[in-house]
Amino acid sequence: MENQNKYWLIPFSFAVIIVFALVVYVFYEIGIDKRVEEMRIKAEEMALEGNFDAALNLAKSGLALRPNHKVLQQDLTLINFGKTLYQKLETAKKDADDKEFDKALETVSTVEKELENRNGEYFDMLRKLVNKYKGEIEVKQIYYLVADKNTIDELADALSRLAYIDNPEAKKVDKLIREKIVNIAYSTANEMLKDKQYNKALEVIEKALQYDSSNDKLISFKKTIIEQKTAFEKAEAQRMEEALIAAAQEEAINRTNAVRVLSIKGYTNEYGDLIIEGEIENVAKRPIYTVEVYYNIYDADGNVVGYGSAYVYPSYLMPLQRGSFSNMHYGIFNAAHVTVTRVTWYLD
Amino acid sequence: MTRSKNSLIFYLAFTIIVVDIGLIAFFFINKQFHQQVITGSSRLGSLVDENPQVENSKGNNIKAIIAENQEKVMYIEVDNGGDVVSGSGFLYNTNGDVITNAHVVGDAGEVKVKTYDGHEYIGTVIGRGRDVDVALIRVPGLAGKTPVKISSRKAEVGDPVIALGSPLGLQNTVTTGIISGVGRTFTIPPYEYKDVYQISAPIAHGSSGGPLIDQNTGEVLGINSAGASEGSVGFSIPIGQVLPLVENWSKNPSKSQPNEYAVSAQDQFNEGQSIKDEAIVLIEYFYECINSHDYVSAYALLGSGWQSRISYQNFRDGYLRTKYVSILDIMANEKYNNRVEVIVTIEALEITTEGTERVSQYLCTYEVGYENDQLKILKGEFKKI
């Protein structure tokens, strides 16, 4: 009887153990629920930080435990979307490194379209990511394109494109381009200075100063150009003044002293007439014509015994050209010498 | 004994049942937990496309944008020696720098800046574009005020925009429209408008310099700069074009000098005649001077290098025996660097020392080019033929 009474203990103890085990198990599963929830929160956090792989692992592990977790399923899709997008951006970045900029930017714009009309924190993060890559690719492209640009206008266009991009790399390239503008302006202006094109050179310097007003090299070069321009204009004005003075002096000679008498003499010919002959030279720098030489005839005592004038032949005399004149007087027998009193001429 | 054996079997069987129930319960609980459908909201958002909620709040949005930006738009008055020009501008940074058009400030060093609430300030022009129509005015009285937001994207055709300004002196005028074209390029001397936006809002006199604002974001897309005289079309310079200049001026503020070395408009439009034609005219004029014995004028046509090698007297004496020069043939070739080679065959009537006339032909090669903005004969070579 006592034995018989104790048999019920077998199922009873089993039942107790089983119930206990089940209770433990239920708590275990509740723990898993909590863990999965933590995984979900962590996964979403990771995804929002852009850590797609970690987020993906967490979501997958969570789903392995709770395959019907609708939120996790959706998260998984979204994380995969983000990861694919990230991979596309990485590909675009590689394309950009291989100078395939059009292809890279094409990829970026496809990705941008995928994000259109999507709202929320996650998509904002993805948009930011896209913009970051886009900016980096554009900066690379600008940097690459600028290498063989050698005019200030082209470089200014590059600066305009850079102005829309907000990243540290853009700032660096912006600085490089401004330096290049300064260098190009300097060498261009230098060439213009050699050609004495001062205003053109100043224009180039002024244009470059718009992009870096504090550049000492340009500021001092501008001063140099202005100094040289002033010196040039002064020298030119001086040369022209000298020319005008010389021309005025020449004009004075032309008007007052154009004729130099080379010789004049008188002699009596076989018929007893007094022949006056002479030669003159046009010492003016202009042609002269109708040159008339006036002279007096003196006797041995220095008394004027006659006078006259003669036209020079040829009538038109080029500078340095010589001409001669002659005249005949009758009835003067005591002529001793002849002197020219006056010469008249017309300037051509 | 049999009874007790029977009872043992009974209890053992009962135990098995108990264990079975336990197992069933385990599997049931396991399944319940594992397969449970968990719903809720994710921070990552939903899978379906959401419609932008802009549509219904659009009217409010425009009002908010206008209210926010109005106090950052200035009325600008410039006294150009009795001739008062007015325009608009907008606050660019916390230094009190106001962006406007260069054609609004002209050559002025100081301008009057009025805010929408009637405050008047005096600003100094600290930067002036040479070919881009933009200027920067520093207004110390506006320092510390919140500036406009600058857009980080280029506008596209169809983007809704708001133009703020003071057309015809009417302060705080708002005009809405869309970007109706991009990539427009034209010149209004001395300014070049390259790759600018065309907008469906007219830019009347006085609106120049005002901001073009994105209706969706409230950010500044460009500077309203020019209007067509006919139809409701305006033009706006993309903000990206002016930022590189404005950033520099703001960083290096200097009392900006008027563009003293700017190429005059006349100069730019005097290009109907090519430098080749000009060079030929110059050489012909040179010989005209020689023939009329105006050697000073002829000498003045020589470049500085040539002039320093030969004095006026020597130059002039070179033509003592030349009575008349006629040009038989003249042609010009454009060379590198804006230089022209002019080849002239001349016939010179000369007087020999003996006083006889002689006709000689020469082949002259001249190099003509600009020197200090004037076309000069830089070099010359003569060969008797």
XYZ file of C-alpha atoms in Angstrom:
733
model
C 0.000 0.000 0.000
C 2.766 2.293 0.862
C 4.540 1.237 -2.321
C 1.420 1.657 -4.335
C 0.939 5.106 -2.897
C 4.309 6.232 -4.033
C 3.863 5.387 -7.748
C 1.928 8.618 -8.411
C 5.111 10.433 -7.642
C 6.557 9.374 -10.978
C 4.122 11.241 -13.255
C 3.791 14.004 -10.734
C 7.512 14.688 -10.584
C 7.690 14.507 -14.391
C 4.829 16.939 -14.599
C 6.511 19.295 -12.181
C 9.818 19.090 -14.053
C 8.115 19.577 -17.395
C 6.061 22.524 -16.240
C 9.191 24.062 -14.773
C 11.118 23.425 -17.981
C 8.342 24.932 -20.058
C 8.194 27.982 -17.880
C 11.949 28.381 -18.251
C 11.582 27.879 -21.958
C 8.866 30.499 -22.252
C 11.140 32.986 -20.503
C 13.929 31.948 -22.831
C 11.747 32.679 -25.871
C 10.660 35.981 -24.372
C 14.362 36.728 -24.002
C 14.840 35.963 -27.667
C 11.971 38.304 -28.510
C 13.740 41.002 -26.551
C 17.041 40.229 -28.241
C 15.433 40.365 -31.671
C 13.856 43.688 -30.788
C 17.256 44.939 -29.668
C 18.750 43.642 -32.900
C 16.097 45.451 -34.868
C 16.764 48.708 -33.059
C 20.508 48.243 -33.454
C 20.104 47.265 -37.111
C 18.059 50.367 -37.797
C 20.585 52.481 -35.943
C 23.410 50.970 -37.987
C 21.479 51.487 -41.199
C 20.906 55.124 -40.329
C 24.611 55.495 -39.751
C 25.202 54.039 -43.173
C 26.753 50.883 -41.770
C 24.827 48.635 -44.117
C 26.769 45.382 -43.624
C 26.453 45.406 -39.851
C 22.779 46.334 -40.153
C 22.248 43.567 -42.670
C 23.878 40.951 -40.406
C 21.779 42.015 -37.470
C 18.584 41.964 -39.485
C 19.425 38.555 -40.899
C 20.248 37.119 -37.488
C 17.041 38.575 -36.137
C 15.034 37.118 -38.980
C 16.657 33.709 -38.453
C 15.152 33.804 -34.982
C 11.856 35.435 -35.907
C 11.239 34.826 -39.622
C 7.833 36.446 -39.542
C 9.042 39.698 -38.092
C 7.364 42.056 -40.577
C 9.317 45.082 -39.447
C 12.612 43.266 -39.775
C 11.617 41.936 -43.188
C 10.897 45.477 -44.310
C 14.086 46.733 -42.703
C 16.026 44.035 -44.528
C 14.622 45.216 -47.847
C 15.413 48.823 -47.024
C 18.914 48.000 -45.818
C 19.530 46.003 -48.979
C 18.253 48.962 -50.985
C 20.695 51.187 -49.151
C 23.526 48.745 -49.600
C 22.892 48.419 -53.341
C 22.750 52.187 -53.591
C 26.006 52.437 -51.676
C 27.621 49.859 -53.966
C 26.457 51.795 -57.025
C 27.984 54.929 -55.548
C 31.231 53.087 -54.881
C 31.254 51.898 -58.498
C 30.646 55.464 -59.600
C 33.533 56.575 -57.432
C 35.797 53.978 -59.074
C 34.621 55.120 -62.495
C 35.516 58.634 -61.482
C 38.956 57.441 -60.428
C 39.294 55.946 -63.919
C 38.314 59.351 -65.366
C 34.965 57.945 -66.528
C 33.184 60.973 -65.126
C 30.143 60.944 -67.395
C 29.441 57.337 -66.549
C 29.927 58.038 -62.856
C 27.591 61.046 -62.849
C 25.053 59.096 -64.883
C 25.027 56.446 -62.150
C 24.625 59.132 -59.516
C 21.665 60.661 -61.300
C 19.966 57.242 -61.613
C 20.433 56.779 -57.898
C 19.054 60.260 -57.269
C 15.925 59.352 -59.218
C 15.435 56.222 -57.090
C 15.299 58.448 -54.040
C 12.760 60.879 -55.428
C 9.550 61.163 -53.374
C 10.997 59.100 -50.544
C 10.739 60.761 -47.167
C 12.112 60.077 -43.731
C 15.315 59.993 -41.795
C 16.744 57.005 -43.658
C 16.148 58.443 -47.112
C 17.474 61.800 -46.015
C 20.632 59.993 -44.932
C 20.818 58.226 -48.301
C 20.309 61.511 -50.123
C 23.117 63.016 -48.079
C 25.279 60.048 -49.018
C 24.462 60.517 -52.687
C 25.264 64.212 -52.443
C 28.551 63.439 -50.755
C 29.591 61.074 -53.542
C 28.247 63.399 -56.199
C 30.275 66.240 -54.749
C 33.416 64.155 -54.586
C 33.004 62.933 -58.154
C 32.322 66.440 -59.441
C 35.334 67.837 -57.634
C 37.481 65.103 -59.186
C 36.037 65.856 -62.591
C 36.617 69.593 -62.214
C 40.159 68.977 -61.007
C 40.777 66.745 -64.005
C 39.230 69.132 -66.542
C 41.049 72.135 -65.150
C 44.455 70.567 -65.839
C 44.441 71.605 -69.499
C 42.481 74.823 -69.108
C 44.684 77.825 -69.601
C 42.396 80.831 -69.760
C 41.002 82.815 -66.871
C 37.467 82.488 -68.242
C 37.596 78.708 -68.360
C 39.013 78.562 -64.855
C 36.337 80.976 -63.631
C 33.707 78.613 -65.028
C 35.270 75.796 -63.036
C 35.092 77.948 -59.896
C 31.394 78.552 -60.563
C 30.775 74.810 -60.677
C 32.774 74.305 -57.498
C 30.760 76.968 -55.705
C 27.808 74.590 -55.527
C 29.809 71.821 -53.877
C 30.310 71.898 -50.145
C 33.148 69.606 -49.159
C 36.750 70.094 -48.008
C 38.097 68.741 -51.296
C 36.151 71.419 -53.171
C 37.769 74.105 -51.009
C 41.212 72.729 -51.835
C 40.552 72.591 -55.578
C 39.028 76.072 -55.387
C 42.273 77.324 -53.879
C 44.344 75.545 -56.543
C 42.266 77.039 -59.332
C 42.606 80.533 -57.871
C 46.371 80.008 -57.738
C 46.334 78.870 -61.348
C 44.355 81.965 -62.348
C 47.010 84.111 -60.674
C 49.840 82.306 -62.463
C 48.173 82.448 -65.858
C 47.362 86.119 -65.410
C 50.943 86.789 -64.390
C 52.509 85.095 -67.397
C 49.915 86.433 -69.852
C 50.362 89.963 -68.550
C 54.121 89.486 -68.694
C 53.903 88.641 -72.402
C 51.661 91.651 -72.972
C 54.104 93.812 -71.080
C 56.870 92.677 -73.431
C 54.672 93.776 -76.324
C 54.097 97.063 -74.484
C 50.381 96.386 -74.295
C 50.028 97.955 -70.872
C 46.267 98.371 -70.677
C 45.693 94.835 -71.886
C 48.139 93.572 -69.265
C 46.408 95.612 -66.557
C 43.071 94.255 -67.666
C 44.299 90.698 -67.250
C 45.721 91.483 -63.809
C 42.512 93.210 -62.732
C 40.496 90.261 -63.919
C 42.621 87.851 -61.900
C 42.524 90.136 -58.853
C 38.757 89.573 -58.808
C 39.528 86.049 -57.688
C 42.313 86.895 -55.253
C 42.416 90.581 -54.375
C 45.106 90.153 -51.747
C 47.651 88.468 -53.998
C 50.927 90.318 -53.465
C 52.452 89.023 -56.677
C 49.633 90.494 -58.743
C 49.415 93.703 -56.747
C 53.110 94.447 -57.161
C 53.026 93.416 -60.813
C 50.151 95.816 -61.375
C 52.309 98.567 -59.910
C 55.185 97.564 -62.198
C 52.952 97.687 -65.253
C 51.623 101.129 -64.349
C 55.177 102.376 -63.806
C 56.330 100.978 -67.123
C 53.300 102.410 -68.884
C 54.042 105.832 -67.443
C 57.710 105.538 -68.392
C 56.783 104.405 -71.896
C 54.380 107.257 -72.423
C 56.877 109.739 -71.048
C 59.640 108.456 -73.353
C 57.305 108.495 -76.323
C 56.156 112.019 -75.554
C 59.775 113.081 -75.257
C 60.725 111.532 -78.596
C 57.801 113.221 -80.262
C 58.647 116.522 -78.630
C 62.209 116.253 -79.934
C 60.843 115.404 -83.361
C 58.563 118.430 -83.295
C 61.419 120.689 -82.223
C 63.634 119.267 -84.976
C 60.842 119.709 -87.484
C 60.305 123.295 -86.349
C 64.007 124.046 -86.639
C 64.040 122.480 -90.062
C 61.063 124.549 -91.042
C 62.880 127.677 -89.887
C 65.857 126.734 -92.042
C 63.594 125.930 -94.953
C 62.036 129.367 -94.722
C 65.058 131.497 -93.862
C 68.168 129.627 -94.868
C 67.321 127.166 -97.602
C 69.941 128.250 -100.057
C 73.656 128.085 -99.618
C 75.700 130.002 -102.132
C 78.539 127.804 -103.200
C 80.203 130.255 -105.519
C 79.659 133.488 -107.383
C 82.078 135.119 -109.695
C 82.188 137.711 -112.411
C 84.340 137.878 -115.521
C 84.470 139.764 -118.774
C 84.013 137.741 -121.910
C 85.549 138.239 -125.309
C 82.867 140.787 -126.233
C 83.594 142.853 -123.137
C 80.364 141.926 -121.319
C 80.377 141.199 -117.620
C 79.257 137.625 -116.993
C 78.020 136.719 -113.495
C 77.996 132.999 -112.718
C 77.368 131.069 -109.563
C 76.255 127.869 -107.993
C 73.953 127.299 -105.051
C 72.763 124.263 -103.097
C 69.377 123.552 -101.603
C 70.293 122.978 -97.970
C 66.655 122.886 -96.919
C 65.024 119.563 -96.324
C 62.231 120.369 -98.701
C 62.246 120.915 -102.444
C 62.477 124.562 -103.382
C 61.706 126.280 -106.648
C 62.015 129.593 -108.452
C 65.186 130.473 -106.608
C 66.276 134.014 -107.345
C 69.737 135.204 -106.386
C 70.281 138.950 -105.895
C 73.817 140.358 -106.047
C 75.844 143.562 -106.038
C 78.859 144.306 -108.226
C 81.711 146.287 -106.695
C 84.762 148.046 -108.091
C 88.218 147.682 -106.605
C 87.505 150.484 -104.139
C 84.403 148.757 -102.868
C 81.893 151.012 -104.596
C 78.762 149.445 -105.946
C 78.930 149.737 -109.680
C 75.963 147.545 -110.486
C 73.451 145.032 -109.238
C 71.157 142.423 -110.552
C 69.424 139.104 -109.982
C 69.293 135.751 -111.687
C 67.064 132.686 -111.562
C 68.610 129.386 -110.720
C 68.487 126.479 -113.089
C 66.930 123.948 -112.674
C 64.002 125.763 -111.343
C 62.984 122.900 -108.994
C 65.630 121.822 -106.557
C 65.467 118.782 -104.338
C 67.248 118.891 -100.986
C 71.017 118.794 -101.479
C 70.523 119.420 -105.168
C 72.708 122.068 -106.695
C 71.678 124.649 -109.190
C 73.471 127.329 -111.117
C 72.667 130.793 -112.291
C 74.232 133.237 -114.659
C 73.587 136.745 -115.907
C 75.197 139.232 -118.257
C 75.744 142.949 -117.752
C 76.749 145.442 -120.416
C 78.910 148.480 -119.893
C 80.430 147.606 -116.552
C 84.162 147.632 -117.012
C 85.565 148.215 -113.544
C 83.915 145.272 -111.749
C 86.239 143.789 -109.180
C 83.996 141.362 -107.241
C 80.398 140.227 -106.801
C 78.526 139.378 -103.584
C 75.110 137.895 -103.073
C 72.859 140.232 -101.172
C 69.686 138.195 -100.970
C 68.163 134.955 -102.195
C 64.448 134.251 -102.531
C 62.765 130.907 -103.076
C 59.506 129.077 -102.786
C 59.114 126.000 -100.668
C 57.363 123.028 -102.130
C 1.554 -7.872 -6.251
C -0.311 -7.941 -9.549
C -2.271 -5.014 -8.415
C 0.732 -3.099 -7.521
C 2.284 -4.059 -10.857
C -0.814 -2.879 -12.637
C -0.772 0.340 -10.787
C 2.893 0.849 -11.699
C 2.056 0.328 -15.370
C -0.801 2.791 -15.027
C 1.397 5.422 -13.539
C 4.094 4.790 -16.103
C 1.582 5.194 -18.885
C 0.301 8.319 -17.218
C 3.868 9.578 -17.063
C 4.258 9.012 -20.787
C 1.102 11.002 -21.393
C 2.372 13.753 -19.160
C 5.669 13.830 -21.072
C 3.804 13.860 -24.385
C 1.665 16.761 -23.248
C 4.833 18.489 -22.156
C 6.435 17.928 -25.554
C 3.350 19.101 -27.371
C 3.289 22.181 -25.182
C 6.965 22.777 -25.928
C 6.491 22.529 -29.658
C 3.419 24.700 -29.457
C 5.230 27.387 -27.459
C 8.278 27.155 -29.714
C 6.143 27.535 -32.809
C 4.167 30.353 -31.300
C 7.266 32.329 -30.474
C 9.232 31.495 -33.609
C 6.455 32.031 -36.062
C 4.885 34.977 -34.349
C 4.060 37.852 -36.691
C 5.582 41.007 -35.284
C 4.379 44.271 -36.686
C 5.275 47.801 -35.773
C 6.985 50.827 -37.213
C 10.535 51.062 -38.397
C 12.727 54.105 -38.143
C 13.849 53.373 -41.679
C 10.480 54.294 -43.110
C 8.154 52.403 -45.336
C 8.652 50.616 -48.610
C 5.969 52.469 -50.491
C 6.578 55.799 -52.209
C 5.149 58.628 -50.274
C 3.718 61.635 -51.961
C 5.488 64.825 -51.153
C 3.293 66.866 -48.890
C 4.217 70.080 -50.607
C 1.043 70.477 -52.632
C -1.386 71.524 -49.947
C 1.019 73.746 -48.058
C 2.337 75.516 -51.135
C 0.539 78.790 -50.545
C 1.727 78.977 -46.976
C 5.198 78.029 -48.108
C 5.462 80.990 -50.485
C 4.178 83.341 -47.817
C 6.672 81.969 -45.326
C 9.524 82.292 -47.816
C 8.592 85.857 -48.654
C 8.239 86.790 -45.001
C 11.588 85.216 -44.222
C 13.485 86.831 -47.074
C 11.907 90.246 -47.289
C 14.013 91.686 -44.496
C 17.149 90.468 -46.259
C 16.365 92.303 -49.495
C 17.619 95.879 -49.699
C 16.704 98.881 -51.765
C 19.848 100.499 -53.131
C 20.202 104.078 -54.222
C 23.290 105.312 -56.017
C 24.061 108.928 -56.686
C 26.141 108.990 -59.844
C 26.870 112.674 -59.835
C 23.306 113.928 -59.606
C 21.936 111.045 -61.637
C 20.230 108.759 -59.120
C 20.111 105.072 -60.003
C 18.141 102.606 -57.902
C 18.372 98.869 -57.611
C 18.043 95.978 -55.234
C 20.406 93.758 -53.299
C 20.380 91.043 -50.679
C 22.284 90.276 -47.524
C 24.910 87.625 -48.230
C 26.704 87.064 -44.925
C 26.891 88.145 -41.308
C 29.522 90.804 -42.118
C 26.762 92.928 -43.550
C 27.810 92.289 -47.156
C 25.095 92.946 -49.710
C 25.206 91.438 -53.197
C 23.887 93.524 -56.072
C 24.568 94.169 -59.752
C 27.686 96.010 -60.817
C 25.580 98.085 -63.206
C 23.531 99.312 -60.244
C 26.494 100.697 -58.295
C 28.316 101.930 -61.402
C 31.470 103.776 -60.445
C 30.160 104.906 -57.070
C 32.287 104.294 -53.988
C 29.466 104.680 -51.487
C 25.785 103.887 -51.837
C 22.627 104.282 -49.824
C 21.088 101.024 -48.618
C 17.498 100.947 -47.330
C 15.903 98.013 -45.538
C 12.254 97.068 -45.949
C 11.393 98.584 -42.570
C 12.734 101.947 -43.655
C 16.154 101.984 -42.016
C 18.781 103.723 -44.075
C 22.461 102.841 -44.086
C 25.549 103.901 -45.993
C 27.507 101.098 -47.618
C 30.925 100.957 -49.241
C 31.451 99.134 -52.522
C 34.151 96.562 -51.720
C 34.066 94.628 -54.975
C 32.984 95.227 -58.540
C 32.910 92.671 -61.332
C 34.710 93.501 -64.545
C 32.713 91.340 -66.907
C 30.358 89.606 -64.486
C 27.555 91.982 -63.513
C 27.975 91.706 -59.744
C 29.159 93.984 -56.970
C 29.510 93.642 -53.217
C 28.582 96.403 -50.784
C 29.699 96.308 -47.165
C 27.128 97.799 -44.830
C 28.540 97.844 -41.281
C 25.058 98.600 -39.938
C 23.767 95.261 -41.212
C 26.539 93.157 -39.664
C 25.249 90.319 -37.522
C 21.877 90.104 -39.273
C 20.846 86.730 -40.659
C 21.738 86.464 -44.347
C 19.863 84.641 -47.104
C 20.375 80.931 -47.665
C 22.323 80.092 -50.787
C 21.167 77.177 -52.909
C 23.635 74.404 -53.527
C 22.111 73.307 -56.787
C 21.699 74.715 -60.247
C 18.170 75.566 -61.228
C 16.419 73.588 -63.931
C 13.802 74.582 -66.446
C 10.393 74.509 -64.783
C 11.588 75.246 -61.248
C 9.125 77.606 -59.552
C 10.843 80.806 -58.434
C 10.183 84.065 -56.614
C 11.877 87.318 -57.589
C 12.184 89.946 -54.873
C 13.117 93.548 -55.497
C 12.038 97.123 -55.959
C 10.939 97.521 -59.572
C 10.462 101.165 -60.532
C 11.288 102.088 -56.954
C 8.320 100.134 -55.566
C 9.932 98.491 -52.587
C 9.182 94.927 -51.510
C 7.685 93.732 -54.723
C 7.254 90.005 -55.146
C 6.999 88.372 -58.535
C 6.525 84.668 -59.021
C 7.303 82.628 -62.065
C 9.315 79.715 -63.281
C 12.723 79.178 -64.767
C 11.740 79.360 -68.418
C 15.156 78.729 -69.906
C 18.741 78.058 -68.977
C 22.106 78.585 -70.639
C 21.314 81.996 -72.119
C 24.339 84.030 -73.163
C 24.448 87.659 -74.263
C 26.420 90.851 -73.759
C 25.357 94.234 -72.461
C 28.685 96.076 -72.496
C 30.771 95.986 -70.495
C 29.093 92.972 -68.905
C 28.915 89.491 -70.288
C 25.982 87.355 -69.253
C 27.156 83.809 -69.710
C 24.979 80.770 -69.186
C 22.310 82.690 -67.250
C 18.750 81.713 -66.241
C 15.806 83.016 -68.170
C 12.790 83.530 -65.935
C 9.135 84.112 -66.691
C 9.059 87.012 -64.225
C 9.889 90.384 -65.740
C 12.832 92.237 -64.239
C 11.917 95.895 -64.338
C 14.329 98.709 -63.745
C 15.078 98.762 -60.033
C 14.647 95.025 -59.552
C 18.198 94.551 -60.736
C 20.339 93.017 -58.029
C 17.471 91.352 -56.184
C 17.519 87.664 -55.349
C 15.901 84.879 -57.357
C 14.532 82.460 -54.781
C 13.634 78.788 -55.092
C 9.919 78.453 -54.219
C 10.440 75.012 -52.743
C 13.404 75.673 -50.494
C 13.537 79.442 -50.033
C 17.182 79.425 -51.103
C 18.763 81.971 -53.438
C 19.343 80.618 -56.962
C 20.562 83.748 -58.693
C 20.745 87.533 -58.998
C 18.068 89.154 -61.108
C 19.987 91.220 -63.575
C 18.345 92.154 -66.787
C 14.978 92.303 -68.400
C 13.990 92.221 -72.007
C 12.264 95.385 -73.102
C 9.452 93.371 -74.600
C 7.417 90.615 -73.031
C 7.625 89.195 -69.556
C 11.086 87.780 -69.594
C 13.891 88.364 -67.163
C 17.392 87.115 -66.746
C 19.134 86.030 -63.600
C 22.817 85.260 -63.061
C 23.296 81.848 -61.383
C 24.569 82.339 -57.855
C 27.439 79.906 -58.509
C 28.949 82.330 -61.012
C 29.167 85.143 -58.513
C 30.195 83.246 -55.385
C 33.873 82.867 -56.403
C 34.100 86.649 -56.793
C 31.993 87.579 -53.802
C 33.864 85.213 -51.473
C 37.134 86.863 -52.452
C 35.839 90.399 -52.007
C 34.311 89.551 -48.676
C 37.586 88.038 -47.515
C 39.713 90.854 -48.953
C 37.551 93.934 -48.684
C 39.189 96.864 -50.353
C 37.726 100.100 -51.423
C 37.062 98.986 -54.939
C 38.259 101.242 -57.693
C 36.088 101.838 -60.714
C 37.151 99.837 -63.719
C 39.706 102.312 -64.980
C 41.317 99.902 -67.385
C 38.159 98.392 -68.742
C 38.055 98.003 -72.459
C 35.585 100.580 -73.620
C 32.466 99.346 -75.287
C 33.433 101.161 -78.441
C 36.691 99.282 -78.508
C 34.955 95.970 -78.321
C 32.571 96.749 -81.088
C 35.150 98.242 -83.379
C 36.020 94.801 -84.587
C 34.171 95.003 -87.857
C 37.498 95.973 -89.368
C 40.078 93.264 -89.090
C 43.552 94.053 -87.842
C 44.781 93.177 -91.351
C 42.711 95.947 -92.900
C 43.771 98.334 -90.164
C 47.424 97.532 -90.814
C 47.053 98.222 -94.539
C 45.338 101.552 -93.812
C 48.175 102.410 -91.442
C 50.901 101.741 -94.018
C 49.011 103.684 -96.674
C 48.683 106.572 -94.244
C 52.421 106.354 -93.569
C 53.201 106.926 -97.250
C 50.623 109.702 -97.477
C 52.501 111.464 -94.687
C 55.791 110.979 -96.536
C 54.320 112.357 -99.751
C 52.988 115.410 -97.997
C 56.342 115.879 -96.242
C 54.681 115.434 -92.848
C 57.571 113.440 -91.489
C 56.625 114.021 -87.841
C 53.307 112.278 -88.368
C 55.066 109.482 -90.216
C 57.621 109.163 -87.425
C 54.814 109.034 -84.864
C 53.538 105.878 -86.542
C 56.724 103.983 -85.723
C 56.863 101.718 -82.719
C 58.891 102.655 -79.673
C 61.662 100.185 -80.517
C 62.141 101.624 -83.968
C 61.899 105.178 -82.675
C 64.615 104.551 -80.119
C 66.912 103.137 -82.802
C 66.476 106.050 -85.185
C 66.153 109.701 -84.244
C 63.680 111.920 -86.003
C 66.432 113.722 -87.920
C 67.925 110.524 -89.266
C 64.502 109.227 -90.161
C 63.633 112.424 -91.920
C 66.981 112.625 -93.752
C 66.292 109.186 -95.167
C 63.601 110.796 -97.313
C 65.616 113.839 -98.515
C 65.930 112.495 -102.006
C 62.502 110.980 -102.214
C 60.127 113.083 -104.206
C 57.109 110.865 -104.329
C 56.203 107.328 -103.362
C 53.446 105.362 -104.960
C 52.214 102.030 -103.707
C 52.121 99.455 -106.469
C 50.949 96.529 -104.415
C 50.072 95.982 -100.792
C 49.092 92.845 -98.932
C 48.877 91.752 -95.320
C 49.307 88.452 -93.506
C 48.171 87.926 -89.982
C 50.924 86.513 -87.834
C 51.001 85.120 -84.306
C 50.049 87.275 -81.368
C 47.942 89.859 -83.138
C 50.787 91.010 -85.349
C 50.421 91.679 -89.048
C 53.073 91.475 -91.713
C 52.430 94.007 -94.448
C 54.301 93.541 -97.699
C 54.331 96.608 -99.950
C 55.858 97.131 -103.342
C 56.579 100.811 -103.773
C 57.850 102.923 -106.591
C 59.872 105.891 -105.407
C 60.693 108.902 -107.503
C 64.125 109.957 -106.330
C 66.528 112.706 -107.233
C 70.142 111.729 -107.618
C 72.987 113.887 -106.378
C 73.425 114.966 -109.949
C 69.935 116.344 -109.923
C 68.429 113.807 -112.252
C 65.249 111.933 -111.463
C 65.312 108.232 -110.949
C 62.560 105.700 -110.364
C 63.332 102.833 -108.036
C 61.183 99.988 -106.839
C 61.430 98.594 -103.364
C 59.922 95.635 -101.630
C 59.186 96.633 -98.067
C 58.159 94.266 -95.318
C 56.618 95.865 -92.253
C 55.527 94.351 -88.997
C 52.462 96.098 -87.615
C 51.031 95.531 -84.171
C 49.528 97.164 -81.136
C 51.687 99.004 -78.678
C 50.036 100.682 -75.692
C 46.686 100.293 -77.475
C 47.852 102.015 -80.628
C 48.569 100.365 -83.913
C 52.214 100.998 -84.760
C 54.773 100.006 -87.360
C 57.126 97.930 -85.271
C 59.717 96.849 -87.805
C 60.558 97.463 -91.428
C 62.880 96.012 -94.026
C 63.539 97.306 -97.530
C 64.923 95.549 -100.529
C 65.631 97.252 -103.820
C 64.254 95.412 -106.797
